């Protein structure tokens, strides 16, 4: 879909960590990484130094891309992060502003249906559907222990890191917002797990729920 990437201006949006940026850099793109976490951005700088390509890293909130002028990029590669904002529309509006006409937008987010299901609720027959299905519904604490991490600091003390806030975003909201902004949707992908895995395991849950969605879209210009 992208064609040759040499010289293309690519924005890795809210997707730092030295993974996607390395792929674009090695394929010859002019890479910018924008993310809230400077620790994560440091991984992109390390990857660029290791492989020998240039990268620009910018710290900030994906809802405000005012540091970039209009039509700055040929590609916006938006890794899983939209579920950390309560309203996806300001983010998509900013992406549209910084993306040139005929530019590509690749965006991943959580299948909203799976946010209603507790992956630990296998009862021998299936996984329990527990939560309401709605746009912008905060799901951070609806399932106890959701995405909580125990981290050992330099002194050897274990600290519990609270989960980041997460919000549900429906497929209809994503599709309708993109079409209203003038995008042509090229492809929808669903990512799952292994249907032959042990029932109750994470891979089996992934196979039953397909929790990750990805859209490939091309900006055709504003419809307004």
GROMACS .gro file of C-alpha atoms in nm, residues 190-195 203 205-212:
model
   15
  190UNK     CA    1  -0.845  -0.820   1.291
  191UNK     CA    2  -0.577  -0.979   1.506
  192UNK     CA    3  -0.650  -1.287   1.712
  193UNK     CA    4  -0.476  -1.580   1.882
  194UNK     CA    5  -0.450  -1.957   1.859
  195UNK     CA    6  -0.787  -2.141   1.856
  203UNK     CA    7  -0.389  -1.711   2.336
  205UNK     CA    8  -0.896  -1.578   2.472
  206UNK     CA    9  -0.740  -1.383   2.183
  207UNK     CA   10  -0.870  -1.641   1.936
  208UNK     CA   11  -1.224  -1.616   2.077
  209UNK     CA   12  -1.243  -1.237   2.096
  210UNK     CA   13  -1.008  -1.091   1.829
  211UNK     CA   14  -0.921  -0.795   2.051
  212UNK     CA   15  -0.717  -0.575   1.813
   0.00000   0.00000   0.00000
